[in-house]
Coordinates of C-alpha atoms in Angstrom, one line a residue:
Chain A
X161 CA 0.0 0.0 0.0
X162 CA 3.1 2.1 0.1
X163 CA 2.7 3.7 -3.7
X164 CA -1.0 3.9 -3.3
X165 CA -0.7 5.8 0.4
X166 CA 2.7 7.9 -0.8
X167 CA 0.3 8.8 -4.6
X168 CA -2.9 10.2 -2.1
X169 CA -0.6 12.0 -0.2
X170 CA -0.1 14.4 -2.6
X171 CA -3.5 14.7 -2.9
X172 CA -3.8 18.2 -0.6
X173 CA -5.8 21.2 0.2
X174 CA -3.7 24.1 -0.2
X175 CA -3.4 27.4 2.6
X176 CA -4.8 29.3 0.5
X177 CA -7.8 27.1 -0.7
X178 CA -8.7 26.8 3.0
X179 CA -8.7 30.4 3.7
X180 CA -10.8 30.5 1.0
X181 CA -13.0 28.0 1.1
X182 CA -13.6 29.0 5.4
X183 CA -14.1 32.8 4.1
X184 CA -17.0 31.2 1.8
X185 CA -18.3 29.6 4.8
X186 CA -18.4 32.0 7.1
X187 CA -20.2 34.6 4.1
X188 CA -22.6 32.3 2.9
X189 CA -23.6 31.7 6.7
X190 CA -24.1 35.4 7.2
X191 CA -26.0 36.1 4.2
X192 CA -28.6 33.1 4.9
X193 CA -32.0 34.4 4.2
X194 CA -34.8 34.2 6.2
X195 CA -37.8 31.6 4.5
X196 CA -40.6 34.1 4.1
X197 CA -44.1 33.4 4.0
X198 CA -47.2 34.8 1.9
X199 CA -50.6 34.2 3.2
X200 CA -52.3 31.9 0.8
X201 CA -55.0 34.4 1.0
X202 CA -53.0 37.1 -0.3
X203 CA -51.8 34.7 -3.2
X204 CA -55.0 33.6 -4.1
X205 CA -56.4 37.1 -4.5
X206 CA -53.7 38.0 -6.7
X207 CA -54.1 34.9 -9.0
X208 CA -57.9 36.3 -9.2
X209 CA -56.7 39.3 -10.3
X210 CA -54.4 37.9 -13.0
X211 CA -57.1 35.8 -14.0
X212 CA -59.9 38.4 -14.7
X213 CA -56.9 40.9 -16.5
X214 CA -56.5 38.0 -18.6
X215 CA -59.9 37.2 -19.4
X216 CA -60.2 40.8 -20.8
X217 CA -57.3 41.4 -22.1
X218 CA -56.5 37.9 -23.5
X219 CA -59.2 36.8 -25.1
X220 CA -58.6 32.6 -25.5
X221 CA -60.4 30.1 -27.6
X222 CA -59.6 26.9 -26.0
X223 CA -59.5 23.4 -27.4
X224 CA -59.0 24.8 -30.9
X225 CA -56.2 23.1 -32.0
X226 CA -55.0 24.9 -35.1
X227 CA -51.3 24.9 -34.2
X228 CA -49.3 21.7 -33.4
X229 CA -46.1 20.9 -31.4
X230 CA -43.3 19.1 -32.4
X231 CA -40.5 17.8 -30.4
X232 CA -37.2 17.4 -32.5
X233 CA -39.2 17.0 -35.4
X234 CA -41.4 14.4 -34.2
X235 CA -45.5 15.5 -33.7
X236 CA -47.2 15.0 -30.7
X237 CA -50.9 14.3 -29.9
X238 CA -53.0 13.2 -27.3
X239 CA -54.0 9.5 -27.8
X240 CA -50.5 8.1 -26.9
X241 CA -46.7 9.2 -26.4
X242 CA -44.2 10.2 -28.9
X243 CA -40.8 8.7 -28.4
X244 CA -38.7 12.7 -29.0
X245 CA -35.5 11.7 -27.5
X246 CA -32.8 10.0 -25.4
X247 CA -32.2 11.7 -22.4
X248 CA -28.3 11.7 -21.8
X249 CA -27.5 9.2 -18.5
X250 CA -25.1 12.2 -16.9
X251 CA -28.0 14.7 -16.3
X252 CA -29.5 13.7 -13.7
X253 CA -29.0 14.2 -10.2
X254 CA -30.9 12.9 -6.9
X255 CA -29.1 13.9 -3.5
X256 CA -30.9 11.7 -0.8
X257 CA -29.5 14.0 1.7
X258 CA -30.6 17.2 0.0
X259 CA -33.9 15.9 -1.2
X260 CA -33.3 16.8 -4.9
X261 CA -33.8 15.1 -7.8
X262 CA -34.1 16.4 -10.8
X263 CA -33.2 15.4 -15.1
X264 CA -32.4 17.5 -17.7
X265 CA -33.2 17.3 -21.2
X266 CA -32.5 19.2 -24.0
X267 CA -36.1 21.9 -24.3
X268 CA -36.7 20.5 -28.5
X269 CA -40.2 22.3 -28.3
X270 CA -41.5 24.3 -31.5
X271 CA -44.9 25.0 -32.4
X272 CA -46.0 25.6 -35.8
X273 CA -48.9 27.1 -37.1
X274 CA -50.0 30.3 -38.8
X275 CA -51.0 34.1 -37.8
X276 CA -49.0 33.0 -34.5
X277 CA -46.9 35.6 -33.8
X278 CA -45.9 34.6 -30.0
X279 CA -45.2 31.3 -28.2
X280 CA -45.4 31.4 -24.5
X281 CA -44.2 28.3 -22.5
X282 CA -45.2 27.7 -18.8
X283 CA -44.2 24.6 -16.5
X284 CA -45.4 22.9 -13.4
X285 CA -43.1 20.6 -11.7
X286 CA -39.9 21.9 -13.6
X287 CA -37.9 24.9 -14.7
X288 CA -36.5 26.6 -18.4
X289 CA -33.0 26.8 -18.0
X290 CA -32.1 29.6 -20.2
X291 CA -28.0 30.8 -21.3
X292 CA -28.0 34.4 -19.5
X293 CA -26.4 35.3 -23.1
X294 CA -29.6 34.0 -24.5
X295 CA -31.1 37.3 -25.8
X296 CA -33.5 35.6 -27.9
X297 CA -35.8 35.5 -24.8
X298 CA -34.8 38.5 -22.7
X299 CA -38.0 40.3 -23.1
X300 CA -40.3 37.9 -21.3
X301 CA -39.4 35.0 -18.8
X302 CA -40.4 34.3 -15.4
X303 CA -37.7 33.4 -12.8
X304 CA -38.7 29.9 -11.5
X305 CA -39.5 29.5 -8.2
X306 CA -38.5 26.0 -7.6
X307 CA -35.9 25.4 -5.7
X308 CA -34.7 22.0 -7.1
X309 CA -32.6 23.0 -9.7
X310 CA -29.0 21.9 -10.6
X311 CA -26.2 24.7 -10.2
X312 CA -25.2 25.6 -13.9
X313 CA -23.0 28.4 -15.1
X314 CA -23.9 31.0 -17.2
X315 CA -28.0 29.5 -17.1
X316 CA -30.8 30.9 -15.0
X317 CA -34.1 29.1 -14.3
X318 CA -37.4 30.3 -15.5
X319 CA -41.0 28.9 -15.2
X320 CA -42.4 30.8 -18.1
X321 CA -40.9 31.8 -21.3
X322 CA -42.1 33.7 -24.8
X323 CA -40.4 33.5 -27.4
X324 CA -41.3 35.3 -31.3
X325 CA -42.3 32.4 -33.4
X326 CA -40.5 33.3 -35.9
X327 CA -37.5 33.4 -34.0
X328 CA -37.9 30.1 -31.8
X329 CA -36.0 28.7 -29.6
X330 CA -33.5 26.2 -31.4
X331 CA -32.3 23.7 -28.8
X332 CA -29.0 23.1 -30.7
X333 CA -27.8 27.0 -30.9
X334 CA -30.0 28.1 -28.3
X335 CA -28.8 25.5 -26.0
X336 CA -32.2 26.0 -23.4
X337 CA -32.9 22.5 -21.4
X338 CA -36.3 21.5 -19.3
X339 CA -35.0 20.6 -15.5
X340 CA -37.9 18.0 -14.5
X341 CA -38.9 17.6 -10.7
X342 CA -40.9 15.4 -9.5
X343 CA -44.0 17.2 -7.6
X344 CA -43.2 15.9 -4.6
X345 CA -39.8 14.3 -3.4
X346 CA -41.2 11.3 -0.9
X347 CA -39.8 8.0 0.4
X348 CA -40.6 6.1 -2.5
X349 CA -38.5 7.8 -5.5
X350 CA -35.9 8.1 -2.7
X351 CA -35.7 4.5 -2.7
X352 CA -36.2 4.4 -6.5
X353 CA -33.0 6.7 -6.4
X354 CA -30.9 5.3 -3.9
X355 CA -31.8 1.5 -6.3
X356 CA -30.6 3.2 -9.8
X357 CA -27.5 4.6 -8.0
X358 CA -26.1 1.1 -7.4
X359 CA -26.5 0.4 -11.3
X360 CA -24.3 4.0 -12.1
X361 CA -21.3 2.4 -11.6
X362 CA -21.2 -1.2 -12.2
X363 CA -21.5 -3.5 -15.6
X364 CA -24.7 -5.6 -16.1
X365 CA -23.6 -8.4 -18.1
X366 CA -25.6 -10.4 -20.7
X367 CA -24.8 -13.5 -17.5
X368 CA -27.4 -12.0 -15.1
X369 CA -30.8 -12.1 -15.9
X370 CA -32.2 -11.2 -12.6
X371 CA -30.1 -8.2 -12.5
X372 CA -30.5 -7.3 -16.0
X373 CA -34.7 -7.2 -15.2
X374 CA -34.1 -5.2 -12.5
X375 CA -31.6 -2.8 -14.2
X376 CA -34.4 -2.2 -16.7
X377 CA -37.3 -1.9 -14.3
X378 CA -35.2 0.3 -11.5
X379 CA -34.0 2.6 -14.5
X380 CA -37.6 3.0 -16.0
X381 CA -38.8 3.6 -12.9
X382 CA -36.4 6.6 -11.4
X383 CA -36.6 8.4 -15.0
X384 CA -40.1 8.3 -15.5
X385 CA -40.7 9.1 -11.8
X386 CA -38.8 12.4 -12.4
X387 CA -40.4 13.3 -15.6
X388 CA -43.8 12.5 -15.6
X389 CA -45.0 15.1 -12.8
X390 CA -44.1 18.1 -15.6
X391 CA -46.3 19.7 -16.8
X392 CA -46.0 22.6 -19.8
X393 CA -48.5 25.0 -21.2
X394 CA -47.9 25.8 -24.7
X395 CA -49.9 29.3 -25.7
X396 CA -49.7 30.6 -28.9
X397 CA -50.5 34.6 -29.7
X398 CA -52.2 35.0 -32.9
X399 CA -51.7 38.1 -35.0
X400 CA -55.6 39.2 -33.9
X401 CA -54.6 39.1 -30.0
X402 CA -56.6 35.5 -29.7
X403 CA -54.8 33.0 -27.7
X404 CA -54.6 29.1 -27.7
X405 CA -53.8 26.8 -25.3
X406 CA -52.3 23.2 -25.2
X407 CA -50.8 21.1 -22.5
X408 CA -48.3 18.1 -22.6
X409 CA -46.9 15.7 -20.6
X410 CA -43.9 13.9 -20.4
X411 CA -42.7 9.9 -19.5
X412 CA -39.7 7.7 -20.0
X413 CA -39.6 4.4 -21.1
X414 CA -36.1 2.5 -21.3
X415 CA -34.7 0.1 -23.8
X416 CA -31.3 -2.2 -22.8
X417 CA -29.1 -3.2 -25.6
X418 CA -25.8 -5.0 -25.1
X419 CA -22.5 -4.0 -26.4
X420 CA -18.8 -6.0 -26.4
X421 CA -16.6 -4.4 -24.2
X422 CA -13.1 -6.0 -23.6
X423 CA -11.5 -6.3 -20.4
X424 CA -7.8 -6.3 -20.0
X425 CA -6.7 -8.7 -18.0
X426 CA -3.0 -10.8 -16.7
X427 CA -4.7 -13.5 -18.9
X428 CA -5.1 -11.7 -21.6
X429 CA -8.1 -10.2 -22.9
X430 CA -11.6 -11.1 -22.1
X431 CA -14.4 -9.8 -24.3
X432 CA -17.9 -9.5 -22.6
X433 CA -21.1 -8.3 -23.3
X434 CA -22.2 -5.6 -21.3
X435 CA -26.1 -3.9 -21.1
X436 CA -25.7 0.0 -21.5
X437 CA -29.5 1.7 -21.0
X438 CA -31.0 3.8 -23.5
X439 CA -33.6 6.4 -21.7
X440 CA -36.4 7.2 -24.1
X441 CA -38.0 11.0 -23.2
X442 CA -41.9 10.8 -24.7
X443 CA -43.9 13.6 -24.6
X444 CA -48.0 13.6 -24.8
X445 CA -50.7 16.2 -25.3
X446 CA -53.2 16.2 -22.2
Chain B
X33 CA -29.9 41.1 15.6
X34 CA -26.3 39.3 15.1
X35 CA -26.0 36.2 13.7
X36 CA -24.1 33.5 15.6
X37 CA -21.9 31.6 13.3
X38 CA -19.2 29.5 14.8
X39 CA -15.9 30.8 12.6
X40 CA -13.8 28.4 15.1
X41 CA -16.4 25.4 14.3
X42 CA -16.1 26.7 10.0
X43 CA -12.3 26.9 10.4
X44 CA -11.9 23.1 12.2
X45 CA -13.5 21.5 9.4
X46 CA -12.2 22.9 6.8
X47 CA -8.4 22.1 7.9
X48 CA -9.4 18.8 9.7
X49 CA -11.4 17.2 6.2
X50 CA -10.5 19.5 3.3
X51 CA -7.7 16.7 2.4
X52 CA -9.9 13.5 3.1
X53 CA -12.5 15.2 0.8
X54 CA -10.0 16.3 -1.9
X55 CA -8.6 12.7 -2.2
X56 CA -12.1 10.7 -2.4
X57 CA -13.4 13.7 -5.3
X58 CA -9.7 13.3 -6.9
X59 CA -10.5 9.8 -7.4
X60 CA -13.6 10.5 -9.4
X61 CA -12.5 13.3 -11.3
X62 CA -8.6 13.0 -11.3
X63 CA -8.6 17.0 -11.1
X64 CA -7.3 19.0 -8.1
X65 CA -10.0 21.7 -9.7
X66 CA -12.8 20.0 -9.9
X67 CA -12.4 18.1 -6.7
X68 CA -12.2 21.7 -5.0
X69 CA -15.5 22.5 -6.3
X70 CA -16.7 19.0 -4.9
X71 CA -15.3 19.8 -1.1
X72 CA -16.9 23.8 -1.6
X73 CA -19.9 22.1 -2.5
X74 CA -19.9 19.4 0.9
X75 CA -18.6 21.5 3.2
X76 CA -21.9 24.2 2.0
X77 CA -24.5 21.6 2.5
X78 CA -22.3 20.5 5.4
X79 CA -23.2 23.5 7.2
X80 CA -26.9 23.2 6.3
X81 CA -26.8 20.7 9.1
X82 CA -26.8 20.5 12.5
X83 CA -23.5 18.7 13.1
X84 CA -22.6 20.6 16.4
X85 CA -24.2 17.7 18.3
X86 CA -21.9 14.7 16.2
X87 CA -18.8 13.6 17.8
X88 CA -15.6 14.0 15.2
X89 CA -16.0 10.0 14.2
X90 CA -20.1 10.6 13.3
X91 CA -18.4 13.5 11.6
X92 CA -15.7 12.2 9.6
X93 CA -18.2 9.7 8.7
X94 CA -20.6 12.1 7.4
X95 CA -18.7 14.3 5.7
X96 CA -17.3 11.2 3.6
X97 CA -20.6 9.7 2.9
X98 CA -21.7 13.2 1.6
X99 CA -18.6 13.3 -0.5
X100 CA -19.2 10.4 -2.5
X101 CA -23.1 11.2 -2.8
X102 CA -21.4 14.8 -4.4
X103 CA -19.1 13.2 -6.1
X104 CA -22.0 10.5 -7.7
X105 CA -24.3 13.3 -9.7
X106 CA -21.1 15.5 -10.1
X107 CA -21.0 17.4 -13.2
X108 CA -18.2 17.7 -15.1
X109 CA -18.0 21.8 -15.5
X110 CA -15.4 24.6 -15.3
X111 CA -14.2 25.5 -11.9
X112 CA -16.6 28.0 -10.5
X113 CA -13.7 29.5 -8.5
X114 CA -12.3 32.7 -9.8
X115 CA -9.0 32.7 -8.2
X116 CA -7.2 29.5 -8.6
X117 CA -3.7 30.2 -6.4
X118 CA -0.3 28.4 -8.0
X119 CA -0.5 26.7 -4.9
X120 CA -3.4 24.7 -6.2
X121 CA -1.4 22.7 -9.1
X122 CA -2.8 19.1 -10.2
X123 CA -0.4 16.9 -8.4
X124 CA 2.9 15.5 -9.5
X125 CA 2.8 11.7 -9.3
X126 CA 6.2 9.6 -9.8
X127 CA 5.6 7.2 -13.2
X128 CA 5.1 4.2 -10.4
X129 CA 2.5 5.8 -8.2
X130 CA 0.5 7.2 -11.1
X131 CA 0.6 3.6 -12.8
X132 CA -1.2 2.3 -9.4
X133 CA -3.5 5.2 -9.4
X134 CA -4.4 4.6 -13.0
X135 CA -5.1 0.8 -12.3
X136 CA -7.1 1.9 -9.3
X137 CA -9.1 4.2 -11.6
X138 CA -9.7 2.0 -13.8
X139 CA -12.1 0.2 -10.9
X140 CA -16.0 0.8 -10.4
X141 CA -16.2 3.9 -8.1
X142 CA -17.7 1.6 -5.2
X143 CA -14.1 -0.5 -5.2
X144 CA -12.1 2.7 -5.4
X145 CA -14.0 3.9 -2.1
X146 CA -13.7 0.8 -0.4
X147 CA -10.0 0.5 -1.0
X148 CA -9.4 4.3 -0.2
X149 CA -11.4 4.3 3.0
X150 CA -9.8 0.9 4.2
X151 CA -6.2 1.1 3.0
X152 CA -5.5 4.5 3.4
X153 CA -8.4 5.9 5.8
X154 CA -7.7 2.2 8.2
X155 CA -11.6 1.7 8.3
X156 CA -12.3 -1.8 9.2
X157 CA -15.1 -3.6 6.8
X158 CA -17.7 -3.1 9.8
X159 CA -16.5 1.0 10.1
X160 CA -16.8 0.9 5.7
X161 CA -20.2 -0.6 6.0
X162 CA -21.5 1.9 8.4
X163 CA -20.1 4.5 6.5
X164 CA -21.5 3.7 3.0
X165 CA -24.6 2.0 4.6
X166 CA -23.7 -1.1 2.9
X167 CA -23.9 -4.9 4.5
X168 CA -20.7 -5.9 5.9
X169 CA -20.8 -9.2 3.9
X170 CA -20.9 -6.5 0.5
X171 CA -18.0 -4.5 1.7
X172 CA -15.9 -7.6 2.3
X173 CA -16.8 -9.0 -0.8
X174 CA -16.3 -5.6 -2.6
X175 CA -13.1 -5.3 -1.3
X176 CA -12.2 -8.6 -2.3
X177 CA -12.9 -8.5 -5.8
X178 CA -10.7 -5.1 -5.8
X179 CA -8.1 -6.6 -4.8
X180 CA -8.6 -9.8 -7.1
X181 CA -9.3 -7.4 -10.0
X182 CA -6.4 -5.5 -9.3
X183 CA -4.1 -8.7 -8.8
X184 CA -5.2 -8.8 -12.5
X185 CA -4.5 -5.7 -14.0
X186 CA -0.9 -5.5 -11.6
X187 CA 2.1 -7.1 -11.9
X188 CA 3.3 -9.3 -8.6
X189 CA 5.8 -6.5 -8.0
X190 CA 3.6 -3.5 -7.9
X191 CA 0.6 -5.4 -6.5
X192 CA 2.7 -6.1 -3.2
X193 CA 3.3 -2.6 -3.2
X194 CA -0.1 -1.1 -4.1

């Protein structure tokens, strides 16, 4: 153990990272803020005030589906879910300590239509997270209030955004992702989370079936327990001032595939099979 | 009215278990950096806790469980820190030590916890088990097929060294 103990000695925390890292401390305990609380009576009466100013000054004609919403291409509708993606296996996070869990996917939303000339997109369970340098949406967002969102640079969190729709938000320039929660965090997709945790970092091979069922079925289960509490309005502005509405969904469903990977060994090398997940994201109207 | 923060209690853990928490986050990201970010991050949800009440074992044990949950959905990102000192370098490993770091890498994440926390930390299996809140029998095991796996991937001379 002599290499291994002399290598993790030099392994240290400098002087000057502890001074700063206690400095850091000793701020952020100082600036702690108070939780404050709003009487739900004072929030309800202002909900019924943004109501009624939208009833007269945003006239809507529900249920009229003339525009339609594609993720990456694909079209959704209401009878069943549209496969619009893989959600990449690094973004995710659930902190059993903290109480957060959350996934990210890339936002892949458009709407297309005509006479539309804004989009406005609202989420429940969830956040926008939106590059500060993004000044495609500057003019209208809505600074989430949920608190269960990762730490990312340069990206703030909204729960409502508009964007022009001729100027929409392109996922692949615009880089803007959907942070799911689940609505609430209880003892179940804790235990869902603290299960899929054990696969992160171990193989699954093609030997075990028992673990290879429960690979899938814990896997399925964490993803589309974080996604499928989100919910997103999707309004669309027409040229006339008339608004439409419609609401989707999300789930996860998760397809194993095996792939050859090669150990090195003293023996030589040994070539197994090994089950990698692919997370599906499918979205629904509702 | 004034706030009562405990600079004595901030400055104790931060010299007493910025190391321990450098070297488990090394191990996962093999960047001094990143691994910094890791330890800022523990040591602030460290403090979200009431720890006043743990003795320094419960502590230690704590702060390493809360390492590797960290260190588990850590994203791979540029350091948030602003002033990185010369101080900080990435460590200079001799061509022998980095060849045992690299095989050690080159384990699951579980294994390489097990083996830091028993052969450099001296946890016992029962202490690891606590700690990770893992069965005894799966810590012994684990730590058995480390050091089988890294019989493997060693050669005699460097394993009895490891």
């Amino acid at each position: 153990m002599k290499t291994y103990k002399n290598a993790m000695n030099k392994i240290n925390a400098s002087e000057s990272f502890k001074a700063e890292t206690a400095e850091m401390l000793v701020s952020h305990q100082a600036n702690k803020k108070k939780i404050r609380f709003i009487p739900i009576a004072a929030v309800a009466a202002s909900l019924a005030l943004v109501v009624a100013l939208g009833a007269i000054f945003f006239p809507t004609s529900e249920n009229n589906n003339s525009f339609i919403i594609t993720a990456n291409a694909a079209e959704l509708n209401s009878n069943s879910f549209t496969t619009i993606g893989e959600l990449p296996a690094s973004n995710w996070r659930a902190d059993v300590d903290e109480n957060e869990i959350y996934v990210i996917a890339d936002f892949a939303l458009e709407v297309k239509g005509e006479n539309i000339k804004n989009v406005t997109y609202t989420i429940d369970n969830g956040a926008f997270a939106v590059p500060d340098a993004n000044d495609k949406l500057t003019a209208s967002k809505k600074a989430s209030k949920k608190v269960c969102v990762p730490k990312r640079e340069n990206k703030s969190f909204y729960s409502e955004i508009t964007a022009k729709y001729n100027n929409q938000i392109d996922t692949t320039n615009d880089n803007v992702e959907i942070v799911f929660n689940p609505a609430k965090i209880d003892k179940d997709i804790i235990l869902v989370a603290e299960r899929y945790g054990k696969f992160a970092d171990v193989w699954v091979y093609d030997t075990e079936a028992e673990k290879i069922n429960n690979y899938q079925k814990t896997t399925e289960e964490f993803f589309s327990g974080a996604v499928k509490d989100c919910r997103i309005k999707v309004q669309a502005e027409y040229s006339d001032g008339t608004i439409e509405t419609q609401r989707l969904t999300y789930n996860a469903d998760v397809k194993l595939y095996t792939e050859p990977l090669t150990f090195h060994t003293k023996n030589g090398d040994e070539t197994r099979n090994v089950y990698i997940a692919k997370v599906n994201l499918k979205a629904k109207l509702v | 009215m004034a706030k009562n923060i405990d600079v004595n209690l901030i400055n104790h853990i931060v010299n007493t278990y910025s190391d321990t928490i450098l070297r488990i986050a090394y191990q996962y990201t093999q960047s001094i950096y990143d691994s910094q970010d890791i330890a800022q991050d523990v040591f602030l949800a460290i403090m979200k806790k009431d720890i006043s009440a743990l003795s320094e074992e419960k502590l230690k044990a704590y702060i390493i469980r809360a390492t590797i949950n960290k260190c588990n959905d850590f994203h791979r990102k540029k350091s948030r820190r602003k002033v990185i000192s010369l101080e900080d370098a990435e460590p200079v490993f001799t061509p022998e030590e980095q060849n045992v770091l690299d095989e050690v890498n080159s384990l699951p994440e579980k294994y390489r916890n097990v083996i830091y926390l028993h052969y450099y930390e001296g946890y016992r299996v029962n202490e690891i088990a606590e700690i990770l809140g893992a069965k005894p029998s799966t810590i012994s095991s684990q730590l058995s097929r480390a050091r089988a796996k890294l019989k493997d991937y060693l050669t005699e001379e460097s394993y009895e060294n490891l």
